[in-house]
């Protein structure tokens, strides 16, 4: 039997059924794409942005501690209470950086992020050793401690911050990619 030979009611029923199937398929595709957008946004918010913010805090805290260390090393110790307070602030900030590092270690990372994170850990150890050497030298020979600032501490600090900034830049690129992917998926969902 041909479609043209069918009764009008049957043809209308078939057409309506076809429309319902198409609407159901559109709803399923829309739901699938919304799920993809939701997963993408959830990943960005729960992982990528959290990591980027932690790395930004790590970087700024490192800058602050570097400035504090240089201040202590270059000071004439005329106000010992201020020096002790600054050293306590350095210790507290270092403890916070250690918390950040542990939190970031527990988060999932790509192979590239693992490598960059490993570099940061190595640079942090070098910087911490240089800082400890400056403080130790400050007690016996303040002039030698000042010389260590430019010869060891500042280069170690710059390398350490550069390593943090490299991973932060990688995280920013990941955020940009997830944003672009989500935007593209949302645009495709409008079609």
Short mmCIF file of C-alpha atoms in Angstrom, two decimals:
data_model
loop_
_atom_site.label_atom_id
_atom_site.label_comp_id
_atom_site.label_asym_id
_atom_site.label_seq_id
_atom_site.Cartn_x
_atom_site.Cartn_y
_atom_site.Cartn_z
CA UNK A 1 0.00 0.00 0.00
CA UNK A 2 1.27 3.43 -1.00
CA UNK A 3 1.25 6.39 1.31
CA UNK A 4 -1.11 8.23 -1.04
CA UNK A 5 -3.61 5.34 -0.83
CA UNK A 6 -3.82 5.56 2.99
CA UNK A 7 -6.74 7.26 4.71
CA UNK A 8 -6.24 10.86 5.80
CA UNK A 9 -6.42 9.91 9.47
CA UNK A 10 -3.71 7.27 9.01
CA UNK A 11 -1.49 9.69 7.13
CA UNK A 12 -1.95 12.34 9.84
CA UNK A 13 -1.19 9.76 12.52
CA UNK A 14 1.98 8.66 10.70
CA UNK A 15 3.09 12.26 10.22
CA UNK A 16 2.40 13.10 13.84
CA UNK A 17 4.32 9.98 14.95
CA UNK A 18 7.26 11.04 12.80
CA UNK A 19 7.21 14.52 14.35
CA UNK A 20 7.12 12.98 17.84
CA UNK A 21 10.11 10.73 17.01
CA UNK A 22 12.04 13.75 15.69
CA UNK A 23 11.20 15.82 18.79
CA UNK A 24 12.29 12.93 21.03
CA UNK A 25 15.57 12.64 19.08
CA UNK A 26 16.16 16.41 19.35
CA UNK A 27 15.49 16.26 23.09
CA UNK A 28 17.92 13.35 23.47
CA UNK A 29 20.65 15.13 21.49
CA UNK A 30 20.03 18.34 23.44
CA UNK A 31 20.22 16.48 26.73
CA UNK A 32 23.43 14.73 25.65
CA UNK A 33 25.02 18.06 24.67
CA UNK A 34 23.89 19.75 27.89
CA UNK A 35 25.48 16.88 29.79
CA UNK A 36 28.71 17.50 27.85
CA UNK A 37 28.59 21.22 28.65
CA UNK A 38 27.86 20.46 32.31
CA UNK A 39 30.78 18.01 32.52
CA UNK A 40 33.11 20.50 30.85
CA UNK A 41 32.10 23.36 33.15
CA UNK A 42 32.26 21.10 36.21
CA UNK A 43 35.79 20.01 35.31
CA UNK A 44 36.85 23.63 34.78
CA UNK A 45 35.36 24.80 38.09
CA UNK A 46 36.30 21.84 40.28
CA UNK A 47 39.79 21.21 38.94
CA UNK A 48 41.38 23.56 36.45
CA UNK A 49 40.37 26.88 38.03
CA UNK A 50 41.07 25.60 41.56
CA UNK A 51 44.57 24.57 40.49
CA UNK A 52 45.18 27.88 38.72
CA UNK A 53 44.12 29.83 41.82
CA UNK A 54 46.34 27.72 44.06
CA UNK A 55 49.30 28.28 41.74
CA UNK A 56 48.59 32.02 41.72
CA UNK A 57 48.54 32.05 45.52
CA UNK A 58 51.76 30.02 45.55
CA UNK A 59 53.41 32.51 43.20
CA UNK A 60 52.33 35.61 45.13
CA UNK A 61 53.29 34.02 48.46
CA UNK A 62 56.71 33.17 47.05
CA UNK A 63 57.17 36.75 45.87
CA UNK A 64 56.21 38.05 49.32
CA UNK A 65 58.57 35.65 51.09
CA UNK A 66 61.38 36.54 48.69
CA UNK A 67 60.93 40.23 49.48
CA UNK A 68 60.81 39.47 53.20
CA UNK A 69 63.97 37.38 53.01
CA UNK A 70 65.83 40.12 51.16
CA UNK A 71 64.56 42.67 53.68
CA UNK A 72 65.84 40.61 56.61
CA UNK A 73 69.17 39.95 54.92
CA UNK A 74 69.72 43.60 54.07
CA UNK A 75 68.53 44.98 57.41
CA UNK A 76 70.97 46.31 59.95
CA UNK A 77 69.14 44.50 62.78
CA UNK A 78 68.57 47.74 64.68
CA UNK A 79 65.07 46.49 65.49
CA UNK A 80 65.45 42.80 66.41
CA UNK A 81 61.74 42.43 67.16
CA UNK A 82 60.89 43.43 63.58
CA UNK A 83 63.39 40.91 62.20
CA UNK A 84 61.94 38.17 64.40
CA UNK A 85 58.42 39.10 63.30
CA UNK A 86 59.41 39.03 59.63
CA UNK A 87 61.10 35.64 60.04
CA UNK A 88 57.91 34.34 61.71
CA UNK A 89 55.88 35.64 58.73
CA UNK A 90 58.28 33.90 56.35
CA UNK A 91 57.84 30.65 58.28
CA UNK A 92 54.03 30.97 58.27
CA UNK A 93 53.93 31.74 54.55
CA UNK A 94 56.26 28.81 53.83
CA UNK A 95 53.90 26.56 55.79
CA UNK A 96 50.97 27.82 53.68
CA UNK A 97 52.97 27.15 50.50
CA UNK A 98 53.59 23.61 51.76
CA UNK A 99 49.82 23.18 52.28
CA UNK A 100 49.18 24.42 48.74
CA UNK A 101 51.84 22.06 47.37
CA UNK A 102 50.29 19.07 49.18
CA UNK A 103 46.81 19.98 47.97
CA UNK A 104 48.04 20.27 44.40
CA UNK A 105 49.95 16.98 44.66
CA UNK A 106 46.68 15.20 45.46
CA UNK A 107 44.87 16.60 42.42
CA UNK A 108 44.85 14.79 39.08
CA UNK A 109 47.39 16.14 36.62
CA UNK A 110 48.35 15.56 33.03
CA UNK A 111 51.82 14.28 32.19
CA UNK A 112 52.93 17.82 31.28
CA UNK A 113 51.57 19.18 34.55
CA UNK A 114 53.38 16.43 36.49
CA UNK A 115 56.67 17.43 34.84
CA UNK A 116 56.13 21.14 35.48
CA UNK A 117 55.09 20.42 39.07
CA UNK A 118 58.23 18.36 39.61
CA UNK A 119 60.38 21.23 38.31
CA UNK A 120 58.69 23.60 40.78
CA UNK A 121 59.45 21.23 43.68
CA UNK A 122 63.12 21.12 42.71
CA UNK A 123 63.33 24.90 42.33
CA UNK A 124 61.64 25.36 45.71
CA UNK A 125 64.30 23.20 47.40
CA UNK A 126 67.09 25.24 45.79
CA UNK A 127 65.42 28.51 46.83
CA UNK A 128 64.84 27.29 50.40
CA UNK A 129 68.46 26.20 50.70
CA UNK A 130 69.65 29.60 49.44
CA UNK A 131 67.32 31.37 51.91
CA UNK A 132 68.56 29.23 54.80
CA UNK A 133 72.16 29.93 53.78
CA UNK A 134 71.48 33.69 53.71
CA UNK A 135 69.91 33.57 57.19
CA UNK A 136 72.75 31.46 58.58
CA UNK A 137 75.37 33.76 57.05
CA UNK A 138 73.49 36.83 58.37
CA UNK A 139 74.20 35.72 61.93
CA UNK A 140 77.98 35.54 61.46
CA UNK A 141 78.76 37.85 58.52
CA UNK A 142 76.00 40.28 57.43
CA UNK A 143 78.06 41.52 54.46
CA UNK A 144 78.49 37.98 53.14
CA UNK A 145 74.73 37.47 53.57
CA UNK A 146 74.08 40.58 51.47
CA UNK A 147 76.42 39.25 48.78
CA UNK A 148 74.55 35.94 48.78
CA UNK A 149 71.34 37.80 47.96
CA UNK A 150 72.53 38.68 44.46
CA UNK A 151 74.71 35.63 43.87
CA UNK A 152 72.37 32.88 45.10
CA UNK A 153 69.05 33.98 46.54
CA UNK A 154 67.71 36.19 43.76
CA UNK A 155 68.63 33.77 40.93
CA UNK A 156 67.07 30.88 42.88
CA UNK A 157 63.96 32.95 43.59
CA UNK A 158 63.65 34.00 39.94
CA UNK A 159 63.99 30.38 38.75
CA UNK A 160 61.44 29.22 41.32
CA UNK A 161 58.89 31.89 40.36
CA UNK A 162 59.49 31.25 36.65
CA UNK A 163 58.71 27.55 37.19
CA UNK A 164 55.48 28.43 39.02
CA UNK A 165 54.56 30.89 36.28
CA UNK A 166 55.16 28.24 33.59
CA UNK A 167 52.64 25.93 35.23
CA UNK A 168 50.23 28.81 35.81
CA UNK A 169 50.46 29.68 32.10
CA UNK A 170 49.78 26.02 31.27
CA UNK A 171 46.72 26.10 33.56
CA UNK A 172 45.48 29.32 31.93
CA UNK A 173 45.82 27.69 28.51
CA UNK A 174 43.85 24.69 29.79
CA UNK A 175 41.11 27.03 31.06
CA UNK A 176 41.04 28.78 27.68
CA UNK A 177 40.75 25.42 25.89
CA UNK A 178 37.93 24.19 28.12
CA UNK A 179 36.15 27.53 27.68
CA UNK A 180 36.51 27.33 23.89
CA UNK A 181 35.34 23.70 23.83
CA UNK A 182 32.34 24.52 26.00
CA UNK A 183 31.46 27.54 23.86
CA UNK A 184 31.73 25.44 20.70
CA UNK A 185 29.55 22.71 22.20
CA UNK A 186 26.96 25.29 23.26
CA UNK A 187 26.99 26.80 19.75
CA UNK A 188 26.51 23.34 18.20
CA UNK A 189 23.61 22.71 20.55
CA UNK A 190 21.74 25.70 19.11
CA UNK A 191 21.64 24.18 15.64
#
